Amino acid sequence: MATPKALCVPVLSLLAVLAAYWYRQVDDDSLQSRLDSVLSSLLRAEQKAGLDFHRPPRVAIGFGGCLDIIVDGVALLDEAGIEPSYNPIHHNYIETEAQLAESFAYFFPPGAASERYVSNETLFKKLVDTSKSLSEMRWALGGNAPVMANRLATEGCDVLLGGRLSPEEISVLSERITVAGESISDPDIHLIMEYPTGAKWGNHMSRRANRYIVHSDSHNPMIDSLEDFKSQLENFNPDLLVIGGLQMMDSFPFKSGQRESRLKAMQELLLSIDPKIGSHFEMASFVEQSLMKDLLEYVIPYSDSLGMNEQELPNLLSLIKGGNITVLSDPYPRVASILDQMRELYQLLRSQKHKEGQRHLTRLHVHTLAFQAIMVSKGSLWKNTMSATAKASLTANRHVCGSSQINTRKAKLVMDDSFSVSREMGSQRIPFKESRPVSCWEEDNYEICLAPVLVCTEVFQTAGGGDNISAAGLVLQI
Ligand SMILES: *[C@@H]1O[C@H](CO)[C@@H](O)[C@H](O)[C@H]1NC(C)=O
Ligand SMILES: *[C@@H]1O[C@H](CO)[C@@H](O)[C@H](O)[C@H]1NC(C)=O
Ligand SMILES: CC(=O)N[C@H]1CO[C@H](CO)[C@@H](O)[C@@H]1O
C-alpha cells in the first residue's frame, strides 16, 4: 500500500498541471476577449462614416489588368524542378531558372512582397504550364486597377476602368464598372507565388506570409488603354481619379524613348483633370531606378494622395533624398519609424517647387502587416480619416483571410501595447486601447490616424491586399 507521502507527489503534480491548464485557459480567454473588443470597436469606427451617399461616388481608375494564377510558390518551384538557391541575389528581371531561384531566395526568407518581369518567354510558359498542373491552383482577376475597381464598386461607387481586358475578365467585373479600352483575346498572365509564414524551401524559412509575382506582360507596360480612358473621362465626370499598375513598366524592354513618351501622355492626362477632382497614385514594388525617377517627374507631382506599403515607402523616400532604390526593408517596421518616414516624405514632396498644374500632397496612406496609417492635411478634400483607417484595417483581415466576416479566432494583434509617435527622444507614447483602437491626433498642418490590423493567421491570399486596402480606405474619404 502506498504511504500518504508517496501519494502526495503525483497528486501535487496533477494539481500543478491542472492549474497551469486553468491559467492558460484564462489567458486564452482574455486574449480572445481583447481581440473581440478590438474587432467590435473597429467595426463601429468603420460604420461611423456610413455610406449614405446622395449619389454613388464616381471613381475613374487606370490602368491595366491581367489574369492571376495563384499557386503555392514552393510547390510550383518543386514541380518545375527549380532547386533552392543559397545564393540570394536581387535581379531586376528574370531570364533563367537560376536567376529565379536566386531572386526567390532573396525575398522569401524575410517574407517581402516582390514582383518581377520574366524576359524569357520559354521560361515563363514553362512556369505557367507547370502551375496549371498543380492541384491547388486558382484563377482570379488581377492587376491593381481591376482589383481596386471591383472593391470600389462593391463599396457602392460607379467606376470607369482603364484597361484592355478579355471577355472572361470583363465577365467577373461588377456591373457598376464601365471599361474604357478595347477588349483583347490574349490577356496578360501574372503568376502569383504565395507562401505562408514559416513555409520551408530547402533550408530557407519565410518570416511572414507573402508572395513573389512573375509576369511577362505585353499589354500592360504600354498602358494601351490610356487614350480610350482619357476620351471617356470628361463625360464620366469622376469625383476621384486613381492611377495604379505602373509597375508593369518596370524592367520592361522598351524601345528607346517609348516609356518616356507613354509617361508624358500620362502626365497630360493628369494635367487635363479639374484640380477640384482628387487624384490618388498607388505605388507598387518598383526596382528600376530610372522608372522611379520618371514617376517622380510625370506622375507623383500630380497626385493629391499616395498609397504604399512598408517596402515602397522607404524606397520612394530614399530616391527623393538622392539615394538609391532600396529593394528590401524591414517587413515588421515599428510604428515610430513608419510615421517618421511618412512625415519626411510628406514634407519633402510638399516643399518641392511646384510647376503649373502640379498638386500638393494632402494624403498619404501606408499599409503594413501590423497597422494602417493615414495622414491627411487639415482643410483638404479628404473626409472621415478615422473611419477610413478602421476600414482599411478591417479590409486587410477580410482580404487575407478571404472572408468578409472576421473571425477573431483566426486573428492576432502584432502591435505593441503602446507606440511612440516618433523615434525622436522624448516623443509622446500613445497607449493602445481595445475600446478605441483607432488613434487620431494632429500635428502641424495635418492629422494622423493609426489603426492596428487584426492580422489573419489562416492566410487565403496576400496578393491584391494592398489594392483592396487602399481602395477601402479611399472610398470613405471622397
Ligand atoms: C530560357 O528558359 C529556358 C527554360 O528554363 C532555358 O532552357 C533557356 O536556356 C533560357 N534562355 C536563356 C536565354 O537564358
Ligand atoms: C547606388 O547604385 C549605384 C549603381 O548601382 C552604385 O554604384 C552606388 O554605389 C550605389 N550607392 C549607394 C549609396 O548605395
Ligand atoms: C476581402 C476582399 O475584399 N477581397 C477582394 C479583393 O478584391 C478582389 C477583386 O475585387 C476580390 O475578388 C476580393 O474578394
Coordinates of C-alpha atoms and ligand atoms in Angstrom, one line a residue:
M1 CA 0.0 0.0 0.0
A2 CA 1.3 3.4 -0.8
T3 CA 2.1 5.7 2.1
P4 CA 0.3 9.1 2.0
K5 CA 3.6 10.8 1.3
A6 CA 4.2 8.7 -1.8
L7 CA 0.7 9.5 -3.0
C8 CA 1.3 13.2 -2.5
V9 CA 3.7 13.7 -5.3
P10 CA 1.6 12.5 -8.2
V11 CA -1.4 14.4 -6.7
L12 CA 0.6 17.6 -6.5
S13 CA 1.9 17.3 -10.0
L14 CA -1.6 16.6 -11.2
L15 CA -2.7 19.7 -9.4
A16 CA 0.1 21.7 -11.0
V17 CA -0.9 20.5 -14.4
L18 CA -4.5 21.4 -13.8
A19 CA -3.5 24.8 -12.5
A20 CA -1.3 25.5 -15.5
Y21 CA -4.1 24.4 -17.8
W22 CA -6.6 26.7 -16.0
Y23 CA -4.3 29.7 -16.2
R24 CA -3.7 29.1 -19.9
Q25 CA -7.4 28.9 -20.4
V26 CA -7.9 32.2 -18.6
D27 CA -5.0 33.7 -20.6
D28 CA -6.6 32.4 -23.9
D29 CA -10.0 33.7 -22.9
S30 CA -8.7 37.2 -22.0
L31 CA -6.7 37.3 -25.2
Q32 CA -9.8 36.3 -27.1
S33 CA -12.0 38.9 -25.4
R34 CA -9.4 41.5 -26.2
L35 CA -9.5 40.6 -29.9
D36 CA -13.3 40.6 -29.9
S37 CA -13.3 44.0 -28.3
V38 CA -10.8 45.4 -30.9
L39 CA -13.0 43.9 -33.6
S40 CA -16.2 45.4 -32.4
S41 CA -14.6 48.8 -31.9
L42 CA -13.1 48.8 -35.4
L43 CA -16.5 47.8 -36.9
R44 CA -18.1 50.7 -35.0
A45 CA -15.4 53.1 -36.3
E46 CA -15.9 51.8 -39.8
Q47 CA -19.6 52.3 -39.7
K48 CA -19.4 55.8 -38.2
A49 CA -18.8 57.3 -41.7
G50 CA -21.7 55.4 -43.2
L51 CA -22.2 55.2 -46.9
D52 CA -25.3 57.3 -47.3
F53 CA -24.3 59.0 -50.5
H54 CA -26.6 61.4 -52.2
R55 CA -25.5 59.8 -55.3
P56 CA -22.9 57.0 -55.7
P57 CA -19.3 58.4 -55.7
R58 CA -17.8 58.2 -59.2
V59 CA -14.2 56.9 -59.4
A60 CA -12.1 56.7 -62.6
I61 CA -9.3 54.2 -62.3
G62 CA -6.5 53.0 -64.5
F63 CA -4.5 51.1 -65.7
G64 CA -4.3 47.6 -67.0
G65 CA -5.5 44.2 -65.8
C66 CA -4.5 40.6 -66.0
L67 CA -5.4 37.1 -65.1
D68 CA -3.8 35.9 -61.9
I69 CA -2.8 32.3 -61.5
I70 CA -2.4 31.8 -57.7
V71 CA -0.3 28.9 -56.6
D72 CA 1.8 27.9 -53.6
G73 CA 5.3 29.2 -54.6
V74 CA 7.3 26.4 -53.2
A75 CA 5.1 23.7 -54.7
L76 CA 5.5 25.4 -58.1
L77 CA 9.3 25.6 -57.9
D78 CA 9.4 21.9 -56.8
E79 CA 7.2 20.8 -59.6
A80 CA 9.2 22.8 -62.1
G81 CA 12.4 21.2 -60.9
I82 CA 13.9 24.5 -59.7
E83 CA 16.0 23.8 -56.7
P84 CA 16.5 26.1 -53.7
S85 CA 19.4 28.5 -54.2
Y86 CA 21.6 29.5 -51.3
N87 CA 23.0 32.5 -53.2
P88 CA 20.3 35.1 -52.7
I89 CA 20.6 37.8 -55.4
H90 CA 18.4 40.7 -56.3
H91 CA 17.8 40.7 -60.0
N92 CA 15.8 43.5 -61.7
Y93 CA 14.3 41.0 -64.1
I94 CA 14.5 37.2 -64.6
E95 CA 15.9 35.4 -67.6
T96 CA 16.9 32.0 -66.3
E97 CA 15.8 29.4 -63.8
A98 CA 18.9 30.0 -61.7
Q99 CA 18.1 33.7 -61.5
L100 CA 14.5 32.9 -60.5
A101 CA 15.9 30.7 -57.7
E102 CA 18.4 33.4 -56.6
S103 CA 15.7 36.1 -56.6
F104 CA 13.2 33.9 -54.7
A105 CA 15.9 33.1 -52.2
Y106 CA 16.3 36.9 -51.7
F107 CA 12.7 37.8 -50.9
F108 CA 11.3 34.5 -49.4
P109 CA 13.2 34.3 -46.1
P110 CA 12.2 37.9 -44.9
G111 CA 8.8 37.5 -46.5
A112 CA 8.9 40.7 -48.6
A113 CA 6.4 41.1 -51.5
S114 CA 8.0 41.4 -54.8
E115 CA 7.2 41.4 -58.5
R116 CA 9.5 40.6 -61.4
Y117 CA 9.4 40.7 -65.2
V118 CA 10.5 37.5 -66.9
S119 CA 12.2 38.3 -70.2
N120 CA 12.5 34.6 -71.2
E121 CA 9.2 33.5 -72.9
T122 CA 10.1 29.8 -72.7
L123 CA 10.7 30.0 -69.0
F124 CA 7.5 31.9 -68.4
K125 CA 5.5 29.5 -70.4
K126 CA 7.1 26.6 -68.5
L127 CA 6.1 28.2 -65.2
V128 CA 2.5 28.8 -66.4
D129 CA 2.1 25.3 -67.7
T130 CA 3.6 23.8 -64.5
S131 CA 1.2 25.9 -62.5
K132 CA -1.8 24.6 -64.4
S133 CA -0.8 21.1 -63.5
L134 CA -0.8 21.8 -59.7
S135 CA -3.9 20.6 -58.0
E136 CA -4.1 23.7 -55.7
M137 CA -4.1 26.4 -58.3
R138 CA -6.8 29.0 -58.9
W139 CA -7.5 31.8 -61.3
A140 CA -8.5 35.3 -60.3
L141 CA -9.0 38.6 -62.0
G142 CA -5.8 40.5 -61.3
G143 CA -4.0 43.8 -61.8
N144 CA -4.2 46.8 -59.4
A145 CA -6.8 48.7 -61.3
P146 CA -9.4 46.0 -61.7
V147 CA -9.0 44.8 -58.1
M148 CA -9.4 48.4 -56.8
A149 CA -12.3 48.9 -59.3
N150 CA -14.1 45.8 -58.0
R151 CA -13.6 46.8 -54.4
L152 CA -14.8 50.4 -55.1
A153 CA -17.8 49.0 -56.9
T154 CA -18.6 46.6 -54.1
E155 CA -18.5 49.6 -51.7
G156 CA -21.1 51.4 -53.8
C157 CA -19.1 53.5 -56.3
D158 CA -19.7 53.9 -60.0
V159 CA -16.4 53.1 -61.7
L160 CA -14.7 53.9 -65.1
L161 CA -11.8 51.4 -65.5
G162 CA -9.0 51.9 -68.0
G163 CA -7.6 48.6 -69.2
R164 CA -7.7 46.2 -72.1
L165 CA -9.3 43.1 -70.8
S166 CA -10.5 39.8 -72.2
P167 CA -14.2 38.9 -72.2
E168 CA -13.6 36.4 -69.3
E169 CA -12.0 39.2 -67.3
I170 CA -14.9 41.6 -68.1
S171 CA -17.4 38.9 -67.1
V172 CA -16.2 38.9 -63.4
L173 CA -16.3 42.7 -63.1
S174 CA -19.1 44.3 -61.2
E175 CA -21.9 45.8 -63.2
R176 CA -21.1 49.2 -61.8
I177 CA -17.9 49.2 -63.8
T178 CA -17.5 50.6 -67.3
V179 CA -14.4 49.5 -69.1
A180 CA -12.5 52.0 -71.3
G181 CA -10.2 50.1 -73.6
E182 CA -10.7 47.8 -76.5
S183 CA -11.2 44.1 -75.5
I184 CA -8.4 41.6 -76.2
S185 CA -8.2 37.8 -76.6
D186 CA -4.8 37.2 -75.1
P187 CA -4.8 38.7 -71.6
D188 CA -1.5 39.1 -69.7
I189 CA -1.0 36.5 -67.1
H190 CA 0.5 37.0 -63.6
L191 CA 1.8 34.1 -61.7
I192 CA 1.3 34.7 -58.0
M193 CA 3.6 32.5 -55.9
E194 CA 2.2 32.7 -52.4
Y195 CA 3.7 31.3 -49.3
P196 CA 2.6 31.2 -45.6
T197 CA 4.6 32.3 -42.6
G198 CA 7.1 29.6 -41.7
A199 CA 7.0 28.0 -45.1
K200 CA 10.1 26.0 -45.9
W201 CA 12.1 26.0 -49.2
G202 CA 15.1 23.8 -48.8
N203 CA 16.8 25.3 -45.7
H204 CA 15.1 28.6 -46.1
M205 CA 12.1 29.6 -43.9
S206 CA 9.8 32.6 -44.5
R207 CA 9.4 35.0 -41.7
R208 CA 5.9 36.1 -42.8
A209 CA 3.3 35.2 -45.4
N210 CA 3.7 37.0 -48.7
R211 CA 4.0 36.4 -52.4
Y212 CA 6.5 36.6 -55.2
I213 CA 5.0 37.5 -58.6
V214 CA 6.3 36.9 -62.0
H215 CA 4.8 38.1 -65.3
S216 CA 5.8 38.6 -68.9
D217 CA 3.2 41.2 -69.9
S218 CA 2.9 42.7 -73.3
H219 CA -0.2 44.9 -73.0
N220 CA 0.1 46.4 -69.5
P221 CA 3.6 48.0 -69.9
M222 CA 2.3 50.1 -72.8
I223 CA -0.7 51.4 -70.9
D224 CA -2.5 50.9 -74.1
S225 CA -5.9 51.9 -72.7
L226 CA -4.8 55.4 -71.8
E227 CA -6.2 57.2 -74.9
D228 CA -9.6 55.5 -74.6
F229 CA -9.7 56.2 -70.9
K230 CA -8.9 59.9 -71.5
S231 CA -11.6 60.3 -74.1
Q232 CA -14.3 58.9 -71.8
L233 CA -13.1 60.7 -68.7
E234 CA -14.8 64.1 -69.2
N235 CA -18.2 62.6 -69.8
F236 CA -17.8 60.2 -66.8
N237 CA -17.3 63.2 -64.6
P238 CA -15.4 61.5 -61.7
D239 CA -15.1 62.6 -58.1
L240 CA -11.7 60.9 -57.8
L241 CA -9.1 59.7 -60.2
V242 CA -6.9 56.7 -59.2
I243 CA -3.7 55.6 -61.0
G244 CA -2.1 52.3 -60.4
G245 CA -0.5 49.4 -62.2
L246 CA 2.5 51.3 -63.5
Q247 CA 4.9 48.8 -62.0
M248 CA 4.2 46.7 -65.1
M249 CA 6.5 49.1 -66.9
D250 CA 9.3 48.1 -64.5
S251 CA 12.3 46.5 -66.2
F252 CA 10.3 46.0 -69.4
P253 CA 12.4 46.1 -72.6
F254 CA 11.0 49.3 -74.1
K255 CA 12.4 50.8 -77.3
S256 CA 14.4 53.9 -76.7
G257 CA 12.1 56.8 -75.6
Q258 CA 9.0 54.7 -75.6
R259 CA 8.5 54.6 -71.9
E260 CA 9.0 58.3 -71.5
S261 CA 6.5 59.0 -74.3
R262 CA 3.9 56.9 -72.5
L263 CA 4.5 58.6 -69.2
K264 CA 4.3 62.0 -70.9
A265 CA 0.9 61.0 -72.2
M266 CA 0.0 60.1 -68.6
Q267 CA 1.2 63.5 -67.4
E268 CA -1.0 65.2 -70.0
L269 CA -4.0 63.2 -68.8
L270 CA -3.2 64.3 -65.2
L271 CA -2.9 67.9 -66.2
S272 CA -6.2 67.8 -68.0
I273 CA -8.1 66.9 -64.8
D274 CA -10.0 69.6 -63.0
P275 CA -7.9 70.4 -59.8
K276 CA -11.1 70.0 -57.7
I277 CA -11.1 66.3 -58.5
G278 CA -8.8 64.4 -56.2
S279 CA -6.1 62.2 -57.7
H280 CA -4.6 59.2 -56.0
F281 CA -1.5 57.2 -57.1
E282 CA -1.0 53.7 -55.8
M283 CA 2.7 52.8 -55.5
A284 CA 4.0 49.2 -56.0
S285 CA 7.2 47.3 -56.0
F286 CA 9.5 49.3 -58.3
V287 CA 13.1 48.3 -58.8
E288 CA 14.2 50.2 -61.9
Q289 CA 15.6 53.4 -60.7
S290 CA 15.1 55.3 -64.0
L291 CA 11.4 54.4 -64.0
M292 CA 11.0 55.7 -60.4
K293 CA 12.7 58.9 -61.4
D294 CA 10.3 59.2 -64.3
L295 CA 7.4 58.7 -61.9
L296 CA 8.8 61.5 -59.7
E297 CA 8.6 63.7 -62.7
Y298 CA 5.5 62.7 -64.6
V299 CA 3.1 61.2 -62.1
I300 CA 3.8 61.8 -58.4
P301 CA 3.7 65.6 -58.5
Y302 CA 0.2 65.4 -60.0
S303 CA -1.2 63.3 -57.1
D304 CA -3.0 64.6 -54.1
S305 CA -2.8 61.3 -52.4
L306 CA -0.4 58.4 -52.4
G307 CA -0.8 54.8 -51.2
M308 CA 2.0 52.3 -50.4
N309 CA 3.3 49.6 -48.2
E310 CA 6.2 49.4 -45.7
Q311 CA 8.7 48.4 -48.5
E312 CA 7.6 51.1 -51.0
L313 CA 7.8 54.0 -48.5
P314 CA 11.5 53.8 -47.7
N315 CA 12.2 53.1 -51.4
L316 CA 10.5 56.3 -52.6
L317 CA 11.9 58.3 -49.7
S318 CA 15.5 57.1 -50.4
L319 CA 15.2 58.1 -54.1
I320 CA 13.8 61.5 -53.4
K321 CA 16.7 62.1 -51.0
G322 CA 19.1 61.4 -53.8
G323 CA 19.9 57.9 -52.7
N324 CA 19.4 54.6 -54.4
I325 CA 16.4 52.3 -54.7
T326 CA 16.1 50.2 -51.5
V327 CA 14.9 46.8 -52.6
L328 CA 14.3 45.2 -49.2
S329 CA 13.3 46.9 -45.9
D330 CA 12.2 45.6 -42.6
P331 CA 8.9 43.7 -43.2
Y332 CA 7.9 44.3 -39.5
P333 CA 8.7 48.1 -39.1
R334 CA 7.9 49.9 -35.9
V335 CA 5.1 52.5 -35.8
A336 CA 7.5 55.3 -34.9
S337 CA 9.8 54.7 -37.8
I338 CA 7.0 54.5 -40.4
L339 CA 5.5 57.7 -39.0
D340 CA 8.9 59.4 -39.2
Q341 CA 9.2 58.3 -42.8
M342 CA 5.7 59.5 -43.6
R343 CA 6.4 63.0 -42.2
E344 CA 9.6 63.2 -44.1
L345 CA 8.0 62.1 -47.4
Y346 CA 5.0 64.4 -46.9
Q347 CA 7.3 67.4 -46.2
L348 CA 9.7 66.7 -48.9
L349 CA 7.0 66.3 -51.6
R350 CA 5.2 69.4 -50.4
S351 CA 8.3 71.6 -50.3
Q352 CA 9.3 70.8 -53.8
K353 CA 9.0 73.6 -56.3
H354 CA 5.6 73.3 -58.0
K355 CA 5.2 73.8 -61.6
E356 CA 1.9 74.8 -63.2
G357 CA -0.8 72.2 -62.8
Q358 CA 1.1 70.3 -60.1
R359 CA -0.6 69.4 -56.9
H360 CA 0.3 69.5 -53.2
L361 CA 0.2 66.1 -51.5
T362 CA -2.6 66.1 -49.0
R363 CA -3.0 62.5 -48.2
L364 CA -0.6 59.6 -47.5
H365 CA -1.8 56.1 -46.7
V366 CA 0.8 53.5 -45.6
H367 CA -0.3 49.9 -45.1
T368 CA 1.8 47.4 -43.1
L369 CA 1.1 44.0 -41.8
A370 CA 0.6 45.2 -38.2
F371 CA -1.1 48.6 -38.7
Q372 CA -2.6 51.1 -41.1
A373 CA -1.6 54.8 -41.0
I374 CA -3.3 57.6 -42.9
M375 CA -2.0 61.2 -42.8
V376 CA -4.3 63.9 -44.2
S377 CA -3.7 67.7 -44.5
K378 CA -6.1 69.8 -42.4
G379 CA -8.8 71.5 -44.5
S380 CA -8.2 69.2 -47.5
L381 CA -10.8 67.4 -49.5
W382 CA -10.4 64.1 -47.7
K383 CA -13.2 63.3 -45.1
N384 CA -13.7 60.7 -42.4
T385 CA -10.0 59.8 -41.8
M386 CA -10.7 57.8 -38.6
S387 CA -13.3 55.6 -40.2
A388 CA -11.2 55.2 -43.4
T389 CA -8.3 53.9 -41.3
A390 CA -10.6 51.5 -39.4
K391 CA -12.0 50.3 -42.7
A392 CA -8.5 49.8 -44.2
S393 CA -7.5 47.8 -41.2
L394 CA -10.6 45.5 -41.3
T395 CA -10.2 45.1 -45.1
A396 CA -6.6 43.8 -44.5
N397 CA -8.0 40.9 -42.5
R398 CA -11.0 40.3 -44.7
H399 CA -8.8 40.1 -47.8
V400 CA -6.0 37.9 -46.4
C401 CA -8.4 35.5 -44.7
G402 CA -10.7 35.5 -47.7
S403 CA -13.9 36.3 -45.8
S404 CA -16.0 39.4 -45.2
Q405 CA -16.9 38.1 -41.8
I406 CA -14.0 38.5 -39.5
N407 CA -13.3 35.5 -37.1
T408 CA -11.1 36.6 -34.2
R409 CA -10.0 33.0 -33.7
K410 CA -8.1 33.4 -36.9
A411 CA -6.5 36.7 -36.0
K412 CA -3.8 38.1 -33.8
L413 CA -2.5 41.5 -32.9
V414 CA 1.2 42.1 -33.6
M415 CA 1.2 45.7 -32.5
D416 CA 2.6 46.5 -29.0
D417 CA 0.5 47.8 -26.1
S418 CA 1.6 51.4 -26.9
F419 CA 3.5 53.1 -29.6
S420 CA 5.8 56.1 -29.8
V421 CA 4.8 58.7 -32.4
S422 CA 8.4 59.3 -33.4
R423 CA 11.9 57.9 -32.9
E424 CA 12.9 61.3 -31.6
M425 CA 13.8 61.3 -27.9
G426 CA 11.0 62.2 -25.6
S427 CA 8.3 61.6 -28.1
Q428 CA 4.8 61.1 -27.0
R429 CA 3.7 57.5 -26.4
I430 CA 0.1 56.5 -27.2
P431 CA -1.4 53.6 -25.4
F432 CA -3.4 51.1 -27.4
K433 CA -7.0 50.9 -26.1
E434 CA -9.1 48.0 -27.1
S435 CA -12.3 50.0 -26.9
R436 CA -10.8 52.8 -29.1
P437 CA -8.3 51.1 -31.3
V438 CA -8.0 53.9 -33.9
S439 CA -5.8 56.7 -32.6
C440 CA -6.0 60.1 -34.3
W441 CA -4.0 63.2 -33.4
E442 CA -3.0 66.4 -35.0
E443 CA 0.5 67.8 -35.8
D444 CA 1.4 70.9 -37.7
N445 CA -1.0 71.2 -40.6
Y446 CA -2.1 67.6 -40.8
E447 CA -3.9 64.8 -38.9
I448 CA -2.6 61.2 -38.5
C449 CA -4.9 58.2 -37.8
L450 CA -3.5 54.8 -36.9
A451 CA -5.3 51.5 -36.5
P452 CA -3.9 48.1 -35.6
V453 CA -4.6 45.2 -38.0
L454 CA -6.2 42.0 -36.8
V455 CA -3.6 40.0 -38.6
C456 CA -5.1 37.0 -40.3
T457 CA -3.4 33.8 -39.2
E458 CA -5.0 31.4 -41.8
V459 CA -3.9 33.0 -45.0
F460 CA -6.1 32.6 -48.0
Q461 CA -4.3 35.2 -50.2
T462 CA -2.0 38.1 -49.8
A463 CA -1.8 39.3 -53.4
G464 CA -4.1 42.2 -54.1
G465 CA -4.2 43.0 -50.4
G466 CA -2.7 46.5 -50.9
D467 CA -5.2 47.3 -53.6
N468 CA -8.2 46.2 -51.6
I469 CA -6.9 48.0 -48.5
S470 CA -6.1 51.2 -50.4
A471 CA -9.4 51.3 -52.2
A472 CA -11.3 50.6 -49.0
G473 CA -9.5 53.5 -47.3
L474 CA -10.2 55.9 -50.2
V475 CA -13.9 55.1 -50.5
L476 CA -14.8 56.7 -47.2
Q477 CA -12.7 59.7 -47.8
I478 CA -14.3 61.1 -51.0
Ligands
LIG1 C1 15.1 30.4 -71.2 O1 14.5 29.4 -70.3 C2 14.6 28.1 -70.7 C3 13.8 27.2 -69.8 O2 14.3 27.4 -68.5 C4 16.1 27.7 -70.8 O3 16.2 26.4 -71.3 C5 16.8 28.7 -71.7 O4 18.2 28.5 -71.6 C6 16.6 30.2 -71.2 N1 17.1 31.1 -72.2 C7 18.0 32.0 -71.9 C8 18.5 32.9 -73.0 O5 18.5 32.1 -70.8
LIG2 C1 23.8 53.3 -55.9 O1 23.8 52.5 -57.0 C2 24.9 52.6 -57.9 C3 24.6 51.8 -59.1 O2 24.0 50.5 -58.8 C4 26.1 52.1 -57.1 O3 27.3 52.3 -58.0 C5 26.3 53.0 -55.9 O4 27.4 52.6 -55.1 C6 25.0 53.0 -55.0 N1 25.2 54.0 -54.0 C7 24.8 53.7 -52.7 C8 25.0 54.8 -51.8 O5 24.4 52.6 -52.4
LIG3 C1 -11.5 40.7 -48.8 C2 -11.7 41.3 -50.2 O1 -12.5 42.3 -50.3 N1 -11.1 40.8 -51.2 C3 -11.3 41.2 -52.5 C4 -10.2 42.0 -53.1 O2 -10.5 42.4 -54.4 C5 -10.8 41.3 -55.2 C6 -11.1 41.9 -56.6 O3 -12.1 42.8 -56.5 C7 -12.0 40.5 -54.7 O4 -12.2 39.3 -55.6 C8 -11.7 40.0 -53.3 O5 -12.8 39.3 -52.8

